[in-house]
Coordinates of C-alpha atoms in Angstrom, one line a residue:
M10 CA 4.1 -16.6 11.1
L11 CA 2.8 -15.7 14.6
F12 CA 5.1 -15.4 17.6
N13 CA 3.8 -18.6 19.1
D14 CA 4.6 -20.4 15.8
Q15 CA 8.1 -18.9 15.8
W16 CA 8.6 -20.0 19.3
K17 CA 7.5 -23.6 18.6
F18 CA 9.5 -23.6 15.5
M19 CA 12.6 -22.5 17.4
R20 CA 12.1 -25.1 20.1
K21 CA 11.7 -28.0 17.5
N22 CA 14.9 -26.9 15.8
M23 CA 16.9 -26.6 19.0
K24 CA 16.0 -30.3 20.0
K25 CA 17.5 -31.6 16.8
N26 CA 21.0 -31.4 18.3
R27 CA 20.4 -31.4 21.9
L28 CA 24.2 -32.3 23.0
R29 CA 25.4 -29.3 21.1
V30 CA 22.9 -26.8 22.6
F31 CA 23.5 -28.5 26.0
M32 CA 27.1 -27.7 25.9
T33 CA 26.7 -24.3 24.7
I34 CA 24.1 -23.7 27.4
L35 CA 26.7 -25.1 30.0
A36 CA 29.4 -22.8 28.8
T37 CA 27.1 -19.7 29.1
T38 CA 26.1 -21.0 32.6
M39 CA 29.7 -21.5 33.7
A40 CA 30.7 -18.0 32.5
C41 CA 27.6 -16.3 34.2
A42 CA 28.3 -18.0 37.5
F43 CA 32.1 -17.2 37.4
L44 CA 31.2 -13.5 36.6
I45 CA 28.7 -13.5 39.6
V46 CA 31.0 -15.3 42.1
L47 CA 34.0 -13.4 41.2
A48 CA 32.3 -10.0 41.6
S49 CA 30.4 -11.1 44.7
V50 CA 33.9 -11.3 46.4
G51 CA 34.2 -7.5 46.2
F52 CA 30.6 -7.0 47.2
G53 CA 31.2 -9.3 50.2
L54 CA 34.3 -7.5 51.4
Q55 CA 32.8 -4.2 51.0
K56 CA 29.8 -5.3 53.1
S57 CA 31.9 -6.6 55.8
M58 CA 34.0 -3.5 56.0
V59 CA 31.1 -1.2 55.9
D60 CA 29.2 -3.2 58.6
G61 CA 32.5 -3.2 60.7
I62 CA 32.6 0.6 60.7
K63 CA 28.9 0.9 61.5
E64 CA 29.1 -1.7 64.3
H65 CA 32.3 0.1 65.9
Q66 CA 31.0 3.5 65.4
I67 CA 27.7 5.2 66.3
I68 CA 26.4 5.9 62.7
T69 CA 24.4 9.0 63.6
E70 CA 27.2 10.8 65.3
V71 CA 29.4 13.7 63.9
S72 CA 32.4 14.6 65.6
V73 CA 33.4 18.3 65.6
H74 CA 37.0 19.0 66.2
G75 CA 37.2 22.7 65.9
R76 CA 36.5 25.6 63.7
E77 CA 38.6 27.6 61.1
E78 CA 38.6 31.4 62.1
D79 CA 41.1 33.8 60.6
G80 CA 43.4 31.0 59.1
N81 CA 43.6 29.4 62.7
V82 CA 41.7 26.4 64.1
V83 CA 40.1 27.3 67.4
Q84 CA 38.4 24.8 70.0
I85 CA 34.7 24.7 70.2
K86 CA 33.3 26.8 72.9
E87 CA 29.7 27.7 74.2
E88 CA 29.5 30.4 71.5
H89 CA 29.5 27.9 68.7
L90 CA 26.6 25.7 70.1
Q91 CA 23.9 27.6 68.6
D92 CA 25.3 26.9 65.1
F93 CA 25.0 23.3 65.8
A94 CA 21.3 23.6 67.4
E95 CA 20.2 25.4 64.2
T96 CA 21.4 22.9 61.8
D97 CA 18.7 20.9 60.1
N98 CA 18.1 17.4 61.3
V99 CA 20.3 17.9 64.4
T100 CA 18.6 16.0 67.5
A101 CA 21.2 16.5 70.1
V102 CA 24.8 18.3 70.8
V103 CA 26.8 16.5 73.4
R104 CA 29.7 18.7 74.8
R105 CA 32.1 17.1 77.3
N106 CA 35.1 18.2 79.4
F107 CA 37.4 15.6 80.8
V108 CA 39.1 16.1 84.2
Q109 CA 42.9 16.0 83.6
A110 CA 44.0 14.9 87.0
S111 CA 44.3 12.1 89.3
V112 CA 40.9 10.9 90.5
D113 CA 40.0 8.5 93.3
V114 CA 36.7 7.2 94.5
N115 CA 35.7 6.0 97.8
F116 CA 32.6 4.0 98.5
Q117 CA 32.0 2.6 102.1
D118 CA 35.1 0.4 102.6
R119 CA 35.9 0.2 98.8
N120 CA 37.9 2.6 96.6
G121 CA 39.0 2.6 93.0
Y122 CA 39.3 5.0 90.0
A123 CA 37.0 6.6 87.6
F124 CA 37.0 8.7 84.5
P125 CA 35.0 11.9 85.3
I126 CA 32.9 13.5 82.3
I127 CA 31.5 16.9 82.8
T128 CA 28.6 17.2 80.5
K129 CA 25.1 18.5 79.9
M130 CA 22.9 15.4 81.2
E131 CA 19.8 16.4 79.0
E132 CA 22.0 16.2 75.7
E133 CA 23.5 12.9 76.8
L134 CA 20.1 11.3 77.4
K135 CA 18.9 12.7 73.9
A136 CA 21.9 11.3 72.3
N137 CA 22.8 7.8 73.2
L138 CA 23.1 7.5 77.0
S139 CA 20.4 5.1 78.3
L140 CA 20.1 4.1 82.0
A141 CA 20.0 0.6 83.1
K142 CA 18.7 1.5 86.6
G143 CA 17.8 4.7 88.3
D144 CA 16.7 8.2 87.1
I145 CA 18.0 11.2 85.4
P146 CA 20.0 13.6 87.9
S147 CA 17.8 16.3 89.4
S148 CA 20.6 18.4 91.0
E149 CA 24.2 19.2 90.6
N150 CA 25.5 16.8 93.3
E151 CA 23.7 13.9 91.5
V152 CA 25.6 11.7 88.8
I153 CA 25.2 8.8 86.6
V154 CA 27.9 6.2 86.8
G155 CA 29.0 3.9 83.9
Y156 CA 27.8 0.2 83.7
H157 CA 31.4 -1.1 84.9
F158 CA 32.1 1.5 87.4
A159 CA 31.3 -0.8 90.3
K160 CA 33.7 -3.4 89.2
N161 CA 36.6 -0.9 89.9
L162 CA 35.5 -0.6 93.7
W163 CA 37.8 -3.0 95.5
T164 CA 38.5 -3.4 99.3
N165 CA 42.2 -2.8 100.4
A166 CA 42.3 -6.7 101.2
E167 CA 41.2 -7.6 97.7
R168 CA 43.6 -5.2 96.1
E169 CA 46.5 -6.5 98.3
K170 CA 45.7 -10.1 97.4
Y171 CA 45.3 -9.3 93.8
D172 CA 48.7 -7.6 93.8
R173 CA 50.4 -10.6 95.4
D174 CA 48.9 -13.1 93.1
M175 CA 50.1 -11.0 90.1
E176 CA 53.5 -11.1 91.5
A177 CA 53.6 -14.9 92.3
S178 CA 52.1 -16.0 89.0
K179 CA 53.1 -15.5 85.4
E180 CA 49.6 -16.2 84.1
I181 CA 46.8 -13.6 84.1
I182 CA 45.0 -13.6 87.3
E183 CA 41.2 -13.0 87.5
E184 CA 40.4 -9.6 88.9
P185 CA 38.2 -9.1 91.9
K186 CA 34.5 -8.7 91.1
G187 CA 34.2 -5.5 92.8
F188 CA 31.0 -4.1 94.4
E189 CA 28.0 -6.3 93.5
G190 CA 25.3 -4.5 95.5
E191 CA 22.9 -1.8 94.4
L192 CA 24.6 1.6 93.6
V193 CA 21.4 3.8 93.0
G194 CA 20.8 6.1 95.9
Q195 CA 24.3 5.5 97.5
E196 CA 26.9 8.3 98.0
I197 CA 30.4 8.3 96.8
T198 CA 33.4 10.7 97.3
M199 CA 35.4 11.7 94.4
T200 CA 38.8 13.1 95.3
I201 CA 40.7 15.1 92.7
T202 CA 44.5 15.4 93.3
K203 CA 46.9 17.8 91.6
D204 CA 50.5 18.7 92.1
V205 CA 51.2 22.4 93.1
D206 CA 54.8 23.2 93.4
G207 CA 55.7 19.7 94.5
K208 CA 52.9 19.4 96.9
Q209 CA 49.8 17.3 96.5
V210 CA 46.5 19.3 96.8
E211 CA 43.1 17.5 96.9
K212 CA 39.7 18.5 96.5
A213 CA 36.8 16.3 97.4
Y214 CA 33.2 16.1 96.1
T215 CA 30.4 14.0 97.5
F216 CA 28.0 12.8 94.9
K217 CA 24.8 10.7 95.1
I218 CA 24.2 8.2 92.4
S219 CA 21.0 8.7 90.7
G220 CA 21.3 6.3 87.9
V221 CA 23.5 3.6 86.1
A222 CA 24.2 3.7 82.5
K223 CA 23.2 0.7 80.3
Q224 CA 26.0 -1.7 79.1
P225 CA 27.7 -0.6 75.9
S226 CA 26.4 -2.3 73.0
R227 CA 29.9 -3.5 72.1
D228 CA 31.5 -6.1 74.3
W229 CA 35.1 -4.7 74.2
L230 CA 33.9 -1.2 75.5
F231 CA 34.1 -0.6 79.3
D232 CA 32.1 2.2 80.6
E233 CA 33.8 3.4 84.0
N234 CA 32.8 6.9 83.7
I235 CA 31.1 9.4 86.1
Y236 CA 28.8 11.7 84.3
I237 CA 28.8 14.9 86.3
D238 CA 26.5 17.9 85.5
E239 CA 28.2 20.9 83.7
K240 CA 27.0 23.2 86.5
L241 CA 30.1 22.1 88.5
K242 CA 32.3 22.7 85.1
T243 CA 33.8 26.0 86.1
E244 CA 34.6 24.9 89.7
I245 CA 36.3 21.6 88.8
L246 CA 38.2 22.6 85.8
T247 CA 39.5 25.9 87.6
F248 CA 41.0 23.7 90.2
T249 CA 42.5 21.2 87.8
A250 CA 43.9 23.9 85.5
D251 CA 47.6 24.0 85.1
V252 CA 48.0 27.0 83.0
E253 CA 48.0 30.8 84.2
E254 CA 46.0 32.1 81.4
F255 CA 43.1 29.7 82.2
D256 CA 39.9 31.7 81.6
P257 CA 37.1 30.1 83.7
T258 CA 34.5 32.2 81.9
N259 CA 35.2 30.8 78.4
I260 CA 36.4 27.2 78.8
P261 CA 36.6 25.3 75.5
Y262 CA 35.1 21.8 75.2
D263 CA 37.3 18.7 75.1
E264 CA 34.8 16.7 72.9
V265 CA 31.8 17.9 70.9
L266 CA 29.4 15.4 69.3
V267 CA 26.4 16.1 67.2
Y268 CA 23.8 13.6 66.7
T269 CA 21.5 13.6 63.7
K270 CA 17.9 12.1 63.2
D271 CA 18.9 9.1 61.2
L272 CA 21.8 7.7 58.9
Q273 CA 20.3 9.5 55.9
T274 CA 20.8 12.9 57.3
V275 CA 24.5 12.4 58.7
A276 CA 25.9 13.5 55.2
Q277 CA 23.8 16.5 55.0
V278 CA 24.7 17.6 58.5
T279 CA 28.2 17.0 58.0
E280 CA 28.2 19.1 54.7
D281 CA 26.3 21.9 56.4
L282 CA 28.8 22.0 59.3
K283 CA 31.8 22.0 56.8
E284 CA 30.2 25.0 55.1
K285 CA 30.2 26.9 58.4
D286 CA 34.1 26.3 58.5
Y287 CA 33.8 23.3 61.2
H288 CA 36.3 20.6 61.2
V289 CA 34.1 17.5 61.4
Y290 CA 34.2 13.8 61.0
S291 CA 31.5 11.2 60.4
V292 CA 31.3 7.7 59.6
T293 CA 29.8 8.7 56.0
E294 CA 33.3 10.0 55.1
D295 CA 34.9 6.6 55.8
I296 CA 32.2 4.7 54.0
D297 CA 32.3 7.0 51.0
N298 CA 36.1 6.7 50.6
M299 CA 35.8 3.0 51.0
N300 CA 32.9 2.7 48.5
L301 CA 35.2 4.5 45.9
Y302 CA 37.8 2.1 46.4
F303 CA 35.6 -0.9 46.3
N304 CA 33.6 0.4 43.2
L305 CA 36.8 0.2 41.3
F306 CA 37.7 -3.1 42.6
K307 CA 34.3 -4.6 41.7
A308 CA 34.6 -2.9 38.2
G309 CA 37.7 -4.7 37.7
L310 CA 36.2 -8.1 38.9
I311 CA 33.1 -7.7 36.6
F312 CA 35.5 -7.0 33.7
V313 CA 37.4 -10.1 34.3
G314 CA 34.1 -12.0 34.5
T315 CA 32.9 -10.4 31.2
V316 CA 35.8 -11.9 29.5
A317 CA 34.9 -15.3 30.6
V318 CA 31.3 -14.5 29.1
L319 CA 33.0 -13.4 25.9
I320 CA 35.0 -16.6 25.7
A321 CA 31.6 -18.4 26.1
S322 CA 30.1 -16.4 23.3
I323 CA 32.5 -18.1 20.9
G324 CA 30.6 -21.3 21.5
I325 CA 27.2 -19.6 20.9
F326 CA 28.4 -18.2 17.7
N327 CA 29.7 -21.6 16.5
T328 CA 26.3 -23.4 17.5
M329 CA 24.4 -20.7 15.7
T330 CA 26.5 -20.8 12.5
M331 CA 26.2 -24.5 12.4
A332 CA 22.6 -24.3 12.8
V333 CA 22.2 -22.0 9.9
T334 CA 24.5 -24.2 7.8
E335 CA 22.5 -27.3 8.6
R336 CA 19.1 -25.8 8.0
T337 CA 19.9 -24.0 4.8
Q338 CA 17.0 -25.9 3.1
E339 CA 14.5 -25.2 5.6
I340 CA 15.5 -21.5 5.3
G341 CA 14.9 -21.7 1.6
I342 CA 11.6 -23.3 1.9
M343 CA 10.6 -20.6 4.3
K344 CA 11.6 -17.8 2.1
A345 CA 10.0 -19.7 -0.9
L346 CA 6.7 -19.7 1.1
G347 CA 7.0 -15.9 1.6
A348 CA 8.6 -15.6 5.1
Q349 CA 10.1 -12.2 5.6
P350 CA 13.7 -11.8 6.3
G351 CA 12.9 -10.2 9.7
I352 CA 11.0 -13.3 10.9
I353 CA 13.9 -15.6 9.9
R354 CA 16.2 -13.3 11.7
R355 CA 14.1 -13.3 14.6
V356 CA 14.0 -17.0 14.8
F357 CA 17.7 -17.3 15.1
L358 CA 18.1 -14.4 17.5
M359 CA 15.3 -16.1 19.7
E360 CA 17.6 -19.2 19.8
S361 CA 20.7 -17.4 20.8
A362 CA 18.5 -15.4 23.3
Y363 CA 17.1 -18.7 24.6
I364 CA 20.6 -20.0 25.2
G365 CA 21.6 -16.8 27.1
I366 CA 18.5 -16.7 29.2
V367 CA 18.8 -20.3 30.3
G368 CA 22.4 -20.3 30.9
S369 CA 22.0 -17.1 33.0
V370 CA 19.2 -18.5 35.2
I371 CA 21.1 -21.7 36.0
G372 CA 24.2 -19.7 36.5
V373 CA 22.6 -17.3 39.0
A374 CA 21.2 -20.2 41.0
I375 CA 24.6 -21.9 41.1
S376 CA 26.5 -18.8 42.1
Y377 CA 24.1 -18.3 45.0
A378 CA 24.7 -21.9 46.0
I379 CA 28.4 -21.3 45.8
S380 CA 28.2 -17.9 47.8
L381 CA 26.3 -19.6 50.6
A382 CA 28.9 -22.5 50.8
A383 CA 31.7 -20.1 50.8
N384 CA 30.3 -17.9 53.6
K385 CA 29.8 -21.1 55.5
L386 CA 33.0 -23.1 54.9
I387 CA 35.7 -20.6 54.4
P388 CA 35.3 -18.9 58.1
L389 CA 34.9 -22.6 59.4
I390 CA 38.2 -23.6 57.8
L391 CA 40.1 -20.3 58.9
S392 CA 38.8 -20.8 62.4
T393 CA 40.0 -24.5 62.6
A394 CA 43.4 -23.8 60.9
S395 CA 44.2 -21.1 63.4
D396 CA 43.2 -21.0 67.1
D397 CA 44.4 -17.5 67.4
M398 CA 41.9 -16.1 64.8
G399 CA 38.9 -17.3 67.0
E400 CA 35.5 -16.9 65.2
V401 CA 35.9 -15.3 61.8
N402 CA 32.9 -13.2 61.1
V403 CA 33.5 -12.1 57.6
T404 CA 31.2 -11.9 54.6
F405 CA 33.5 -13.4 51.8
S406 CA 30.8 -13.4 49.2
Y407 CA 27.7 -11.2 48.8
I408 CA 25.2 -11.3 45.7
P409 CA 22.9 -8.3 45.8
I410 CA 20.1 -8.0 43.2
S411 CA 22.1 -5.4 41.2
L412 CA 25.0 -7.8 40.6
V413 CA 22.5 -10.5 39.4
V414 CA 21.0 -7.9 36.9
I415 CA 24.3 -6.9 35.6
A416 CA 25.6 -10.4 35.2
V417 CA 22.3 -11.4 33.4
A418 CA 22.4 -8.4 31.3
I419 CA 25.9 -9.0 30.0
S420 CA 25.4 -12.7 29.5
L421 CA 22.1 -12.0 27.6
G422 CA 23.6 -9.2 25.6
V423 CA 26.6 -11.3 24.5
A424 CA 24.3 -14.1 23.6
I425 CA 22.2 -12.0 21.5
I426 CA 25.2 -10.3 19.8
S427 CA 26.8 -13.7 19.1
G428 CA 23.7 -14.7 17.1
V429 CA 23.4 -11.5 15.0
R430 CA 26.0 -12.4 12.4
P431 CA 24.6 -16.2 11.9
A432 CA 20.9 -14.7 11.8
V433 CA 22.1 -12.1 9.2
K434 CA 23.7 -15.0 7.2
A435 CA 20.4 -16.8 7.3
T436 CA 18.5 -14.0 5.6
N437 CA 20.9 -13.7 2.9
I438 CA 20.6 -17.3 1.6
N439 CA 19.6 -17.6 -1.9
V440 CA 16.3 -19.5 -2.3
L441 CA 17.4 -21.5 -5.5
S442 CA 20.8 -22.5 -4.1
A443 CA 19.2 -23.6 -0.8
L444 CA 16.6 -25.7 -2.5
R445 CA 19.1 -27.6 -4.8
R446 CA 21.4 -28.2 -1.7
E447 CA 21.6 -31.8 -0.6
L448 CA 22.5 -32.4 3.0

């Protein structure tokens, strides 16, 4: 019997009791859909959390917090920078110092505050600092200001009115808009104030704004910094230092950020720096830890879903057993005509496999529909139920191809296994007993 003949014979036999076959396929469909939808919750939550980490952190950034030397953790200094530059796939090494003192900024008839960052401009620009306006500083008295820097520049009248309104009202008062003109090419005066023996000592610097940084990609970030070239590092930090042991020739960095070529090389750079005894952190470490937890969580969900498929396999076993019993005479005739046991067994296994395939295909389609509906309706319901939550942007269900393959493999495998015992029973039927049997 050719394979095409076996297929036609199998299809003809399955049509003899369509209701029973339909109910068996329905049970397989429901089990497969339940398995996929249940596991998709784990995949969806994992995707939401990983995307959240990537959104709130720069994914190619590796933060270096110090180095282990002789059992002690030391701060990063200039002598360590060569190690970072020589590490494969490193594209930029940003090193920053923060001015730990009171800083006031004066511009025309306006004044405000800012957060000075002393850094190497070339490395900042090679990393993630982009300009919305202006050019790169060409001298030490030129600076780049943050995108929101101008919003802090208020006139005295604006500040006094705002303070009065805040005292008179219990509600949140809208802040003044600050300076709305062109900053590039303008000069500002930055005054650093420190306390020395109870007296206020000031040091003023006049800078020319050469550029304005681009708006941060995340709405909740405010860039009010002044990026100052590190050529003034020694002078400024010597003035603000409050310790007698301060060494101006070997000033440690407050922040060191290493940037890699792409996300795929972050893990390699992280491990390379760890091997050199540096204390580092990168987004891949959070993702790896999270993936470990969610892999266990997803395995548990798949196990629960597999139980549902096993329950559905009882229906397949019952259907195939009834089919063997009802077709005993046909099996006897086939054996009398010389059909090999392998062919008879294959016909019944094809029937059980057919039930598994059809049920899995329909189950996959249904699970995608349920997943799409869940991702649309659940956030809408949560947002409507609570005004405080705002817009809920969470993926509750996500179905990757790998999950579909796993679910189909489990459903098809269980279906075939369920048909093995009835198929073996069919090959063991006695020809004479089968031919004498009256149904």
